[in-house]
Short mmCIF file of C-alpha atoms in Angstrom, two decimals:
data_model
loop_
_atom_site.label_atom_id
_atom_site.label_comp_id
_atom_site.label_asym_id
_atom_site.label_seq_id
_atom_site.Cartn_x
_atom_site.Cartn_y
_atom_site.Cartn_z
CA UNK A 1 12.82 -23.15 21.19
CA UNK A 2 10.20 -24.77 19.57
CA UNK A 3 8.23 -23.73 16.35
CA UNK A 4 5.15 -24.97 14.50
CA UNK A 5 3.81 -23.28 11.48
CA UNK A 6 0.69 -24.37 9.16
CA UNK A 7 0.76 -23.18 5.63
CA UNK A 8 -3.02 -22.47 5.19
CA UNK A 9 -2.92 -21.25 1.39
CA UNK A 10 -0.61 -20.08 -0.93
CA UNK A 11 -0.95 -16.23 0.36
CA UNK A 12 -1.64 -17.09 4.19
CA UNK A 13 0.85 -19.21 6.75
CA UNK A 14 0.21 -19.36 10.53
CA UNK A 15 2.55 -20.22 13.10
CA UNK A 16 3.24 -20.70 16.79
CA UNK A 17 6.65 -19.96 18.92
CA UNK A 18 7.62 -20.77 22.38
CA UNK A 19 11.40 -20.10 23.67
CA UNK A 20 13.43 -20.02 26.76
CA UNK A 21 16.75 -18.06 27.08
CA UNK A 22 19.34 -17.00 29.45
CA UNK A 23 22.06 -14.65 30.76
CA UNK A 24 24.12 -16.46 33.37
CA UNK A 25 24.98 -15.08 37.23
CA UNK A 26 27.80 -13.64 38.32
CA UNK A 27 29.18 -10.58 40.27
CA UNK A 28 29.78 -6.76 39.73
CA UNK A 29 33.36 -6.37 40.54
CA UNK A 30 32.99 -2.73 40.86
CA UNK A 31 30.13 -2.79 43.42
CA UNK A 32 31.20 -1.00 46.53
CA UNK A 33 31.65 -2.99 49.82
CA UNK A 34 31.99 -1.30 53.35
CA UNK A 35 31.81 -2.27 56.98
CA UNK A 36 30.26 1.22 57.69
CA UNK A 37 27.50 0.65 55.27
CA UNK A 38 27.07 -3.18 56.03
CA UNK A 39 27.14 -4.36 52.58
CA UNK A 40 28.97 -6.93 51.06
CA UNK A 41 29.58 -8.18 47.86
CA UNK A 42 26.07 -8.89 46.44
CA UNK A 43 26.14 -12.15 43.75
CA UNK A 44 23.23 -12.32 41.21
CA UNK A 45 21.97 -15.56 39.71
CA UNK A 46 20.80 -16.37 35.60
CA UNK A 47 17.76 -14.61 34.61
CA UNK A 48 15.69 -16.35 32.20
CA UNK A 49 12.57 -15.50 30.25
CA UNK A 50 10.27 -17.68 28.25
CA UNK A 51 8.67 -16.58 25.47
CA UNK A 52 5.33 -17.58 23.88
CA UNK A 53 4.53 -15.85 20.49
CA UNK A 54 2.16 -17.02 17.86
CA UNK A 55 1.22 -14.65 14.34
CA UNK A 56 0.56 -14.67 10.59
CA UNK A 57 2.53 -14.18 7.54
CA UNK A 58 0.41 -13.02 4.16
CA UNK A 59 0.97 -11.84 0.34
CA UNK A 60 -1.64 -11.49 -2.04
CA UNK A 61 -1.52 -11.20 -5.77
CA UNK A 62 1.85 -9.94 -5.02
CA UNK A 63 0.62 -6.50 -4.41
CA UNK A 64 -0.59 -6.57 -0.41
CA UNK A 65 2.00 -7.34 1.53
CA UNK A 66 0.25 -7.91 5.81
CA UNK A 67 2.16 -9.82 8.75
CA UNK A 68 1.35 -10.17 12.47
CA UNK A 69 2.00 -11.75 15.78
CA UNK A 70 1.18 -11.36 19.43
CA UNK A 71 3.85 -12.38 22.15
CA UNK A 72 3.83 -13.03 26.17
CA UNK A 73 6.87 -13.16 28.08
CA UNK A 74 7.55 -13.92 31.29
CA UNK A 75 11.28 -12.52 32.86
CA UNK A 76 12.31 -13.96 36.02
CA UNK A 77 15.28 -13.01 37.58
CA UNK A 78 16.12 -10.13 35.51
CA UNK A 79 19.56 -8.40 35.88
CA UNK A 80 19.24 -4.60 37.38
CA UNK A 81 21.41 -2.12 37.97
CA UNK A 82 20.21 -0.06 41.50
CA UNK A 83 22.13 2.68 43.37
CA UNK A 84 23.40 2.11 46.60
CA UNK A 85 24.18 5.27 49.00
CA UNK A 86 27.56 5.24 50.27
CA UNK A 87 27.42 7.17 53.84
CA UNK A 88 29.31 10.67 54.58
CA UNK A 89 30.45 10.18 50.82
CA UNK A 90 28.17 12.28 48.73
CA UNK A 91 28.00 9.53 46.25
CA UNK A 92 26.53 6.47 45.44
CA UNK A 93 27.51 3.29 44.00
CA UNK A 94 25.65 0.50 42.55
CA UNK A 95 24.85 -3.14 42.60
CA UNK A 96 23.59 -5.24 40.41
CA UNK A 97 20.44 -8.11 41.39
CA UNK A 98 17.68 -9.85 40.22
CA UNK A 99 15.05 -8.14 39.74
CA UNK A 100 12.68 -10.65 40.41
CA UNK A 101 10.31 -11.12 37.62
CA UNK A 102 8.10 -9.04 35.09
CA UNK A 103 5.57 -10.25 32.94
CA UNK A 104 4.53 -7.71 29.47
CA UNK A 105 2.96 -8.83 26.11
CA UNK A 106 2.11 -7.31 22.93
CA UNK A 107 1.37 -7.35 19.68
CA UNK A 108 2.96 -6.23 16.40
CA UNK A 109 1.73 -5.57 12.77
CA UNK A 110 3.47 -4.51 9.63
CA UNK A 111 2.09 -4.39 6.14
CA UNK A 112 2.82 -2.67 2.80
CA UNK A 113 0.34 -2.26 -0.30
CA UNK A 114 1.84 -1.29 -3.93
CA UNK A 115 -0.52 1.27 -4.81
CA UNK A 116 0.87 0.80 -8.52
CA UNK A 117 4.14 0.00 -10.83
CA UNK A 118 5.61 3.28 -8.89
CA UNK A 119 4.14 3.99 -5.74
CA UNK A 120 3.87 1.81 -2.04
CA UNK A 121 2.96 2.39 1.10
CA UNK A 122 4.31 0.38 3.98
CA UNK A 123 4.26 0.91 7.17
CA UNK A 124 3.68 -1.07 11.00
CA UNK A 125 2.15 -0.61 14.54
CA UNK A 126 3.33 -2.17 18.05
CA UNK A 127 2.37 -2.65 21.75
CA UNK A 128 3.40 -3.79 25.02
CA UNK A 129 2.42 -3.86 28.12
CA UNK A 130 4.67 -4.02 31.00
CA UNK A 131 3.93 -5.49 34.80
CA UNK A 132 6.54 -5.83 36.80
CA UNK A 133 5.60 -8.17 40.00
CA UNK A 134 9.02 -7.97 41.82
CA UNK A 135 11.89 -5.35 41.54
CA UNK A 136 14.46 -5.30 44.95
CA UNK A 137 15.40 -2.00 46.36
CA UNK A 138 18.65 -2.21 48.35
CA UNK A 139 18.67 0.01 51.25
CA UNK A 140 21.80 1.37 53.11
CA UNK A 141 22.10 -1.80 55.58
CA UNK A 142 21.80 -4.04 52.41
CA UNK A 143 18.03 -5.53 53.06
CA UNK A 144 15.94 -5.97 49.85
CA UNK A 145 12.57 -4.56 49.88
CA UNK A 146 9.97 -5.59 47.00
CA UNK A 147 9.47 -1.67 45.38
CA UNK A 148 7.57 -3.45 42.38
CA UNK A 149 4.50 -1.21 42.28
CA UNK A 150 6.65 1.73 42.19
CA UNK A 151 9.11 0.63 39.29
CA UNK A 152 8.15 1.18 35.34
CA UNK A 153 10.81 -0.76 33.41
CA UNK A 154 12.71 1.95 31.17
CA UNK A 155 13.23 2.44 27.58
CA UNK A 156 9.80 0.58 26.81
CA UNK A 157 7.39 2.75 24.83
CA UNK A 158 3.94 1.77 25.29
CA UNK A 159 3.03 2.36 21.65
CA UNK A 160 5.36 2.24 18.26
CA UNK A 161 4.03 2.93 14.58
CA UNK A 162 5.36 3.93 11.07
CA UNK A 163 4.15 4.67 7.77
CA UNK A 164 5.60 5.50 4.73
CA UNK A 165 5.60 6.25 1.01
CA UNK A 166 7.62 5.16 -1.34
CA UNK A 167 7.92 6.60 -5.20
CA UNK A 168 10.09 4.16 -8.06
CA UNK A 169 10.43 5.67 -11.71
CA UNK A 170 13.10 5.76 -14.80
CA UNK A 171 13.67 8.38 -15.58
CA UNK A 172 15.09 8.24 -18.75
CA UNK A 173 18.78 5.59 -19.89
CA UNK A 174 19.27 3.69 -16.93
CA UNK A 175 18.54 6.40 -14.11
CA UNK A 176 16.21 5.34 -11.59
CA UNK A 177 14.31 8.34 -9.39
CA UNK A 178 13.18 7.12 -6.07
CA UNK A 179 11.69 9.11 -3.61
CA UNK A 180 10.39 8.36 -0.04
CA UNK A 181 9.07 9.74 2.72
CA UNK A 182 8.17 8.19 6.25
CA UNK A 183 6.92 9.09 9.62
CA UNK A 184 7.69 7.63 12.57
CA UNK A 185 5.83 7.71 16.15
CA UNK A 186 7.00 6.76 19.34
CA UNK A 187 4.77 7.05 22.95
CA UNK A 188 6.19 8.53 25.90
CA UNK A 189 8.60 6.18 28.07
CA UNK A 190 10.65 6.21 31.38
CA UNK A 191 14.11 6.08 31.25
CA UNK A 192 14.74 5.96 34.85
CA UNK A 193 11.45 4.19 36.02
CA UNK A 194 12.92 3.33 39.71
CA UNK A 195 10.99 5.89 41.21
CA UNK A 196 13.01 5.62 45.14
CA UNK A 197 16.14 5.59 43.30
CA UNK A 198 15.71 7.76 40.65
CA UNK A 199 14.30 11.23 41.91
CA UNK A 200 14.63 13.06 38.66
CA UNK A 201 12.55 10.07 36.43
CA UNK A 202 9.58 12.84 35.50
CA UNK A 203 12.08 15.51 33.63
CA UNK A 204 14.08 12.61 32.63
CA UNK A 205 11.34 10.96 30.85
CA UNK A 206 11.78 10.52 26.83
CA UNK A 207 8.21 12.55 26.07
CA UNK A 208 6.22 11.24 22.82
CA UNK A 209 7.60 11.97 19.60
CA UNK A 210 6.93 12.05 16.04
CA UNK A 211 9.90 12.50 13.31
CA UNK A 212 9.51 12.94 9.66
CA UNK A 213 12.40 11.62 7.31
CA UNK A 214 12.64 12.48 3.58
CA UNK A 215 14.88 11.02 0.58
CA UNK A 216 15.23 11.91 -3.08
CA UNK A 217 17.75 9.32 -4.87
CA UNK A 218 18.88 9.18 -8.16
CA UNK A 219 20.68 6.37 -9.55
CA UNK A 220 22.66 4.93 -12.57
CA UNK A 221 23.66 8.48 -13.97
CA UNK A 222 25.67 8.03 -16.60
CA UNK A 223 29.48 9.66 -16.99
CA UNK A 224 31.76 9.09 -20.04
CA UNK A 225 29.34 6.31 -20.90
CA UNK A 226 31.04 3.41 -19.02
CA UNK A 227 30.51 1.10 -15.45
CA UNK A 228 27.09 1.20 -13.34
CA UNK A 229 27.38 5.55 -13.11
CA UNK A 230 26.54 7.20 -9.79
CA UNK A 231 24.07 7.71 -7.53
CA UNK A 232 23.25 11.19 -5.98
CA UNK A 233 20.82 11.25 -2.60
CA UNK A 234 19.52 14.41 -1.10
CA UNK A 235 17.86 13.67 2.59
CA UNK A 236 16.77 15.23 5.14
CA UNK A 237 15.89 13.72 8.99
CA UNK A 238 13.77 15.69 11.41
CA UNK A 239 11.86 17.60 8.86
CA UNK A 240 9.53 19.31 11.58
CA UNK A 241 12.77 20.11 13.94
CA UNK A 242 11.50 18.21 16.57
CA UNK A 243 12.54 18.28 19.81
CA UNK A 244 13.04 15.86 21.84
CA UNK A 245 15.53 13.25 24.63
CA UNK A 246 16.92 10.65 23.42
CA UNK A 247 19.26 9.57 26.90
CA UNK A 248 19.88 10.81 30.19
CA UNK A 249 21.27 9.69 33.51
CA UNK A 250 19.69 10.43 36.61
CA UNK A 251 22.28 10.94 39.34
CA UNK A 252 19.93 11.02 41.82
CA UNK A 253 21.88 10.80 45.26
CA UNK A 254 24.27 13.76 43.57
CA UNK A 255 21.11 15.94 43.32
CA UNK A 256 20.88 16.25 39.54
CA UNK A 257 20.68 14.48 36.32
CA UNK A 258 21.38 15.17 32.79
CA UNK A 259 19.59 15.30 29.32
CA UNK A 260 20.74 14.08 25.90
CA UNK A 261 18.89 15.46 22.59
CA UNK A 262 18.11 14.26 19.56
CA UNK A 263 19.62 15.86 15.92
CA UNK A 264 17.37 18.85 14.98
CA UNK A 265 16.68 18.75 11.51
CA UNK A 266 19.57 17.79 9.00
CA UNK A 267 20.45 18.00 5.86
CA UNK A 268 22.58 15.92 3.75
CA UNK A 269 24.02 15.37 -0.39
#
């Protein structure tokens, strides 16, 4: 990798990233292999990505707190995981191969602003944008067939953001009251995006989500007048009670998949 970065005041410094990583080849072990379905053992080679990224890093007057930066990366040869239909079996197995390549960018920015000696706000936004160009399907007589336009790479939210509040006071000795609370938002996604392997990617799909978290914390309470005292926090996560997948697995040649859910909303002391 290879980084340049400009300091351009005091409060403002600029830089520029590019990097180039990978995973080496090998072969899944535990792929099946038949005469009757023509398939042999499949190897995969390295898959690589280089990464371009440039941003900005600010603070000024120690109160406003705003950082940035914008990526492109280009994956070639990425590892996949893709069902393979073993005949009069009822089952399927899987391989894994390159996936060709996929190209996505995006940006990120995060900031935070003391309001005051007590209270911040902080909080951060992101975006990508995924294109895959090649993605292999592997049929029952083991020929690859380019199923890019139909794939959406999974667990890649489109959008990400956060914001949040954040109260500091003493409160009296040497206890310290803090309280916070934060939202977080998260766009819809695909989990299973392999829309020829995958029949159940729709009901499988993680839909878009917003959770609310909460904490009141109290710290250096005093007992018997001795050591740093205790701390009590009261929280809660998934204030609205949400709903909402978090996982599933799409069995697809089985003829069902299955759903994971998040917590509903919790309490803890």
């Amino acid at each position: 990798h290879i980084t340049v970065d400009y300091r351009a005041s005091d409060d403002i410094n600029l830089y520029a990233r590019v990097a180039r990583g990978y995973r080496s080849g090998g072969f899944n072990a535990r792929q099946p292999t038949s005469v009757a379905n023509n398939i042999g053992l499949i190897p995969f080679k390295d898959e690589t990505i280089t990464s371009y990224e440039f941003g900005f890093k600010t603070e000024f007057a120690d109160t406003v707190r705003l950082n940035g930066s914008a990526f492109y990366n280009v994956y070639k040869d990425q590892l996949v995981s893709l069902p393979i239909p073993i005949t009069g079996g009822g089952s399927f197995g899987n391989a894994v191969v390159n996936a060709g390549k996929t190209n996505y960018w995006g940006f990120e920015l995060e900031g935070r602003a003391a309001l005051s000696n007590h209270l911040s706000l902080d909080g951060s936004l992101g975006f990508v944008k995924t294109t895959p160009k090649d993605f292999p399907q592997v049929t029952s007589t083991g020929i690859n067939a380019n199923a890019a336009s139909l794939f959406t790479p999974g667990y890649a939210p489109k959008y990400t953001a956060n914001i949040g509040a954040s109260y500091v006071r003493e409160i009296g000795g040497d206890a310290k009251l803090t309280a916070r609370v934060g939202y977080n938002y998260t766009s819809s996604f695909w989990m299973f995006g392999n829309r020829i392997a995958s029949p159940f990617g729709i009901p499988t799909k993680g839909e878009a989500r917003g959770l609310v978290d909460a904490q009141l914390r109290i710290d250096g309470i005093r007992v018997g007048g001795s050591g740093d005292g205790i701390s009590a926090t009261i929280w809660t996560k998934n204030l609205t009670n949400k709903k909402y997948i978090i996982r599933s697995v799409d069995f697809g040649q089985l003829g069902y998949a299955t759903t994971i859910y998040g917590d509903p909303r919790t309490f803890g002391l």
